[in-house]
Amino acid sequence: LDIKVQRLKNRLDNYGEINPMAVQAYDEMKERFETITSQRDDILQAKENLLETIKEIEDTATAQFLEAFDKARLYFIDVFRSLFTADDTCDLILLEPDNPLESKIEIVAKPKGKRPQSISQLSGGEKTLTATALLFALYLLKPAPFCIFDEVDAPLDDANIEKFNRIIKKFSQDSQFIIVTHNKQTMAAVDTIYGCLLYTSPS
């Protein structure tokens, strides 16, 4: 027993002097810890709320995009076939349907009698009509009071010029079209012509 008492006494001596400020220091550290913990919890909660908001926005944006895309796709098919023929193949395809907001869009355009692997294999006129069909598909999605075309009919032959003018006439019932052109057929098809002369001084 004496040995045990002596051992405990030695341990107490080894502790050194008692710090009278220890309790105050502990309280200060505890208060600081609780403040930091509370701030951490607030940040984690804010992060969770932000992630929920981002997901909600993405879900809404995805739903609206898919709805608009489906409408634009149907408009594109309808306008494309009105510019070419009813038997022609065309489509708009999401290459990453599981990630529509980041997905690239493939434009399929295969006029009757042709099987191009890509749009780059179409003729200049066919590319122009395909682009026109896509523009009008977007126009139908959200019609605008004014549309401006700058020499889009330049690559078209006479037969395709007629198709182009016919569809312009059709949509001009709801919007006004301003067309910059040098084509006589297009000039003859419009309601009003504005011309200009350019003068250059001799060098």
mmCIF file of C-alpha atoms in Angstrom:
data_model
loop_
_atom_site.group_PDB
_atom_site.id
_atom_site.type_symbol
_atom_site.label_atom_id
_atom_site.label_comp_id
_atom_site.label_asym_id
_atom_site.label_seq_id
_atom_site.Cartn_x
_atom_site.Cartn_y
_atom_site.Cartn_z
ATOM 1 C CA LEU A 1 0.000 0.000 0.000
ATOM 2 C CA ASP A 2 2.817 2.399 0.866
ATOM 3 C CA ILE A 3 4.401 1.711 -2.502
ATOM 4 C CA LYS A 4 1.132 2.469 -4.276
ATOM 5 C CA VAL A 5 0.667 5.718 -2.308
ATOM 6 C CA GLN A 6 4.212 6.764 -3.088
ATOM 7 C CA ARG A 7 3.701 6.047 -6.785
ATOM 8 C CA LEU A 8 0.547 8.171 -6.872
ATOM 9 C CA LYS A 9 2.319 10.956 -5.003
ATOM 10 C CA ASN A 10 5.129 10.910 -7.552
ATOM 11 C CA ARG A 11 2.639 11.144 -10.360
ATOM 12 C CA LEU A 12 0.994 14.161 -8.728
ATOM 13 C CA ASP A 13 4.374 15.824 -8.315
ATOM 14 C CA ASN A 14 5.158 15.229 -11.968
ATOM 15 C CA TYR A 15 2.000 17.057 -13.047
ATOM 16 C CA GLY A 16 3.589 20.337 -12.066
ATOM 17 C CA GLU A 17 1.774 23.453 -11.047
ATOM 18 C CA ILE A 18 -1.947 23.805 -11.698
ATOM 19 C CA ASN A 19 -2.903 26.401 -14.346
ATOM 20 C CA PRO A 20 -5.689 28.547 -12.845
ATOM 21 C CA MET A 21 -6.611 29.776 -16.365
ATOM 22 C CA ALA A 22 -7.150 26.248 -17.715
ATOM 23 C CA VAL A 23 -10.909 26.319 -17.209
ATOM 24 C CA GLN A 24 -11.214 29.691 -18.948
ATOM 25 C CA ALA A 25 -9.026 28.501 -21.835
ATOM 26 C CA TYR A 26 -11.155 25.374 -22.119
ATOM 27 C CA ASP A 27 -14.351 27.430 -22.229
ATOM 28 C CA GLU A 28 -12.879 29.670 -24.952
ATOM 29 C CA MET A 29 -11.769 26.681 -27.037
ATOM 30 C CA LYS A 30 -15.130 25.019 -26.564
ATOM 31 C CA GLU A 31 -16.973 28.159 -27.650
ATOM 32 C CA ARG A 32 -14.727 28.481 -30.721
ATOM 33 C CA PHE A 33 -15.249 24.814 -31.573
ATOM 34 C CA GLU A 34 -19.025 25.157 -31.305
ATOM 35 C CA THR A 35 -18.949 28.300 -33.517
ATOM 36 C CA ILE A 36 -16.853 26.571 -36.194
ATOM 37 C CA THR A 37 -19.071 23.472 -36.020
ATOM 38 C CA SER A 38 -22.181 25.632 -36.431
ATOM 39 C CA GLN A 39 -20.651 27.440 -39.418
ATOM 40 C CA ARG A 40 -19.664 24.106 -40.963
ATOM 41 C CA ASP A 41 -23.218 22.800 -40.542
ATOM 42 C CA ASP A 42 -24.587 25.977 -42.156
ATOM 43 C CA ILE A 43 -22.234 25.564 -45.132
ATOM 44 C CA LEU A 44 -23.170 21.896 -45.574
ATOM 45 C CA GLN A 45 -26.870 22.782 -45.414
ATOM 46 C CA ALA A 46 -26.371 25.605 -47.933
ATOM 47 C CA LYS A 47 -24.515 23.197 -50.223
ATOM 48 C CA GLU A 48 -27.359 20.688 -49.977
ATOM 49 C CA ASN A 49 -29.947 23.380 -50.726
ATOM 50 C CA LEU A 50 -27.874 24.633 -53.674
ATOM 51 C CA LEU A 51 -27.548 21.130 -55.129
ATOM 52 C CA GLU A 52 -31.300 20.638 -54.789
ATOM 53 C CA THR A 53 -31.907 23.962 -56.554
ATOM 54 C CA ILE A 54 -29.464 23.067 -59.346
ATOM 55 C CA LYS A 55 -31.170 19.699 -59.836
ATOM 56 C CA GLU A 56 -34.587 21.346 -59.917
ATOM 57 C CA ILE A 57 -33.368 23.862 -62.523
ATOM 58 C CA GLU A 58 -31.752 21.110 -64.607
ATOM 59 C CA ASP A 59 -34.899 18.981 -64.460
ATOM 60 C CA THR A 60 -37.037 21.929 -65.552
ATOM 61 C CA ALA A 61 -34.584 22.939 -68.285
ATOM 62 C CA THR A 62 -34.356 19.351 -69.525
ATOM 63 C CA ALA A 63 -38.126 18.977 -69.683
ATOM 64 C CA GLN A 64 -38.524 22.291 -71.534
ATOM 65 C CA PHE A 65 -35.661 21.484 -73.913
ATOM 66 C CA LEU A 66 -37.028 18.034 -74.769
ATOM 67 C CA GLU A 67 -40.478 19.494 -75.371
ATOM 68 C CA ALA A 68 -39.040 22.184 -77.656
ATOM 69 C CA PHE A 69 -36.753 19.688 -79.386
ATOM 70 C CA ASP A 70 -39.623 17.292 -80.157
ATOM 71 C CA LYS A 71 -41.659 20.152 -81.651
ATOM 72 C CA ALA A 72 -38.697 21.472 -83.669
ATOM 73 C CA ARG A 73 -38.001 17.962 -84.945
ATOM 74 C CA LEU A 74 -41.565 17.560 -86.247
ATOM 75 C CA TYR A 75 -41.491 21.048 -87.785
ATOM 76 C CA PHE A 76 -38.159 20.250 -89.449
ATOM 77 C CA ILE A 77 -39.514 17.041 -90.981
ATOM 78 C CA ASP A 78 -42.639 18.831 -92.232
ATOM 79 C CA VAL A 79 -40.783 21.809 -93.750
ATOM 80 C CA PHE A 80 -38.007 19.630 -95.188
ATOM 81 C CA ARG A 81 -40.516 17.441 -97.011
ATOM 82 C CA SER A 82 -42.354 20.492 -98.293
ATOM 83 C CA LEU A 83 -39.074 21.737 -99.784
ATOM 84 C CA PHE A 84 -38.087 18.349 -101.188
ATOM 85 C CA THR A 85 -40.695 15.568 -101.459
ATOM 86 C CA ALA A 86 -42.947 13.697 -99.054
ATOM 87 C CA ASP A 87 -40.825 10.549 -99.493
ATOM 88 C CA ASP A 88 -37.570 12.163 -98.382
ATOM 89 C CA THR A 89 -35.895 11.092 -95.148
ATOM 90 C CA CYS A 90 -34.881 13.646 -92.544
ATOM 91 C CA ASP A 91 -34.604 13.861 -88.805
ATOM 92 C CA LEU A 92 -33.003 15.555 -85.797
ATOM 93 C CA ILE A 93 -31.322 13.099 -83.429
ATOM 94 C CA LEU A 94 -29.889 13.630 -79.956
ATOM 95 C CA LEU A 95 -26.582 11.765 -79.865
ATOM 96 C CA GLU A 96 -26.687 11.593 -76.059
ATOM 97 C CA PRO A 97 -30.360 11.193 -75.121
ATOM 98 C CA ASP A 98 -29.454 10.540 -71.477
ATOM 99 C CA ASN A 99 -27.756 13.941 -71.284
ATOM 100 C CA PRO A 100 -29.864 16.126 -73.591
ATOM 101 C CA LEU A 101 -28.634 19.513 -72.361
ATOM 102 C CA GLU A 102 -25.031 18.654 -73.287
ATOM 103 C CA SER A 103 -25.794 16.422 -76.259
ATOM 104 C CA LYS A 104 -24.796 17.169 -79.825
ATOM 105 C CA ILE A 105 -27.577 17.061 -82.420
ATOM 106 C CA GLU A 106 -27.229 15.111 -85.636
ATOM 107 C CA ILE A 107 -29.087 16.490 -88.650
ATOM 108 C CA VAL A 108 -30.211 13.745 -91.009
ATOM 109 C CA ALA A 109 -31.087 14.847 -94.547
ATOM 110 C CA LYS A 110 -31.466 12.269 -97.305
ATOM 111 C CA PRO A 111 -33.277 13.500 -100.418
ATOM 112 C CA LYS A 112 -35.015 10.784 -102.430
ATOM 113 C CA GLY A 113 -32.581 8.727 -104.493
ATOM 114 C CA LYS A 114 -29.568 9.692 -102.376
ATOM 115 C CA ARG A 115 -28.003 8.044 -99.364
ATOM 116 C CA PRO A 116 -25.409 10.508 -98.105
ATOM 117 C CA GLN A 117 -23.481 9.536 -94.991
ATOM 118 C CA SER A 118 -23.411 13.157 -93.851
ATOM 119 C CA ILE A 119 -24.742 16.564 -94.833
ATOM 120 C CA SER A 120 -21.351 17.467 -96.279
ATOM 121 C CA GLN A 121 -22.078 15.059 -99.155
ATOM 122 C CA LEU A 122 -25.160 17.014 -100.253
ATOM 123 C CA SER A 123 -25.019 19.530 -103.066
ATOM 124 C CA GLY A 124 -24.853 23.246 -102.290
ATOM 125 C CA GLY A 125 -28.535 23.689 -103.086
ATOM 126 C CA GLU A 126 -29.558 20.715 -100.940
ATOM 127 C CA LYS A 127 -27.514 22.047 -98.030
ATOM 128 C CA THR A 128 -29.202 25.428 -98.404
ATOM 129 C CA LEU A 129 -32.694 23.900 -98.446
ATOM 130 C CA THR A 130 -31.832 21.742 -95.419
ATOM 131 C CA ALA A 131 -30.581 24.795 -93.528
ATOM 132 C CA THR A 132 -33.723 26.683 -94.586
ATOM 133 C CA ALA A 133 -35.891 23.841 -93.282
ATOM 134 C CA LEU A 134 -34.070 23.962 -89.948
ATOM 135 C CA LEU A 135 -34.422 27.750 -89.743
ATOM 136 C CA PHE A 136 -38.142 27.540 -90.390
ATOM 137 C CA ALA A 137 -38.480 24.728 -87.845
ATOM 138 C CA LEU A 138 -36.990 27.062 -85.230
ATOM 139 C CA TYR A 139 -39.144 29.900 -86.545
ATOM 140 C CA LEU A 140 -42.291 27.798 -86.075
ATOM 141 C CA LEU A 141 -41.153 26.986 -82.556
ATOM 142 C CA LYS A 142 -41.097 30.677 -81.700
ATOM 143 C CA PRO A 143 -42.362 32.866 -84.555
ATOM 144 C CA ALA A 144 -40.781 36.283 -84.976
ATOM 145 C CA PRO A 145 -42.446 39.363 -86.515
ATOM 146 C CA PHE A 146 -39.446 39.933 -88.828
ATOM 147 C CA CYS A 147 -37.059 37.553 -90.587
ATOM 148 C CA ILE A 148 -34.044 38.613 -92.637
ATOM 149 C CA PHE A 149 -32.395 36.405 -95.267
ATOM 150 C CA ASP A 150 -29.145 37.528 -96.849
ATOM 151 C CA GLU A 151 -28.709 35.853 -100.259
ATOM 152 C CA VAL A 152 -29.677 32.409 -98.983
ATOM 153 C CA ASP A 153 -31.068 31.643 -102.439
ATOM 154 C CA ALA A 154 -27.706 32.138 -104.162
ATOM 155 C CA PRO A 155 -26.783 28.397 -104.351
ATOM 156 C CA LEU A 156 -30.255 27.329 -105.544
ATOM 157 C CA ASP A 157 -31.204 26.360 -109.082
ATOM 158 C CA ASP A 158 -34.456 27.520 -110.687
ATOM 159 C CA ALA A 159 -36.516 24.569 -109.419
ATOM 160 C CA ASN A 160 -35.333 25.025 -105.829
ATOM 161 C CA ILE A 161 -35.742 28.798 -106.064
ATOM 162 C CA GLU A 162 -39.406 28.175 -106.781
ATOM 163 C CA LYS A 163 -39.709 25.941 -103.689
ATOM 164 C CA PHE A 164 -37.896 28.528 -101.583
ATOM 165 C CA ASN A 165 -40.151 31.345 -102.746
ATOM 166 C CA ARG A 166 -43.242 29.218 -102.213
ATOM 167 C CA ILE A 167 -42.405 28.538 -98.573
ATOM 168 C CA ILE A 168 -41.492 32.196 -97.985
ATOM 169 C CA LYS A 169 -44.891 33.139 -99.378
ATOM 170 C CA LYS A 170 -46.547 30.647 -97.056
ATOM 171 C CA PHE A 171 -44.905 31.959 -93.893
ATOM 172 C CA SER A 172 -45.187 35.618 -94.881
ATOM 173 C CA GLN A 173 -48.833 35.450 -93.818
ATOM 174 C CA ASP A 174 -47.666 35.653 -90.200
ATOM 175 C CA SER A 175 -44.307 37.446 -90.464
ATOM 176 C CA GLN A 176 -42.547 39.977 -92.643
ATOM 177 C CA PHE A 177 -39.552 38.716 -94.571
ATOM 178 C CA ILE A 178 -36.717 40.905 -95.759
ATOM 179 C CA ILE A 179 -34.670 39.124 -98.414
ATOM 180 C CA VAL A 180 -31.397 40.367 -99.821
ATOM 181 C CA THR A 181 -31.120 38.741 -103.241
ATOM 182 C CA HIS A 182 -29.791 39.029 -106.775
ATOM 183 C CA ASN A 183 -32.105 36.337 -108.106
ATOM 184 C CA LYS A 184 -34.726 37.518 -110.604
ATOM 185 C CA GLN A 185 -37.224 34.799 -109.649
ATOM 186 C CA THR A 186 -37.089 35.836 -106.006
ATOM 187 C CA MET A 187 -37.429 39.498 -106.962
ATOM 188 C CA ALA A 188 -40.475 38.660 -109.057
ATOM 189 C CA ALA A 189 -42.080 36.726 -106.196
ATOM 190 C CA VAL A 190 -41.860 39.407 -103.501
ATOM 191 C CA ASP A 191 -44.482 42.033 -102.748
ATOM 192 C CA THR A 192 -42.141 45.028 -102.557
ATOM 193 C CA ILE A 193 -38.691 45.626 -103.993
ATOM 194 C CA TYR A 194 -36.143 48.104 -102.662
ATOM 195 C CA GLY A 195 -33.087 48.648 -104.803
ATOM 196 C CA CYS A 196 -29.876 50.554 -104.283
ATOM 197 C CA LEU A 197 -27.085 51.792 -106.523
ATOM 198 C CA LEU A 198 -23.500 51.829 -105.401
ATOM 199 C CA TYR A 199 -21.225 54.515 -106.831
ATOM 200 C CA THR A 200 -17.461 54.324 -106.595
ATOM 201 C CA SER A 201 -15.185 57.204 -107.333
ATOM 202 C CA PRO A 202 -12.606 56.627 -110.080
ATOM 203 C CA SER A 203 -9.141 55.896 -108.766
#
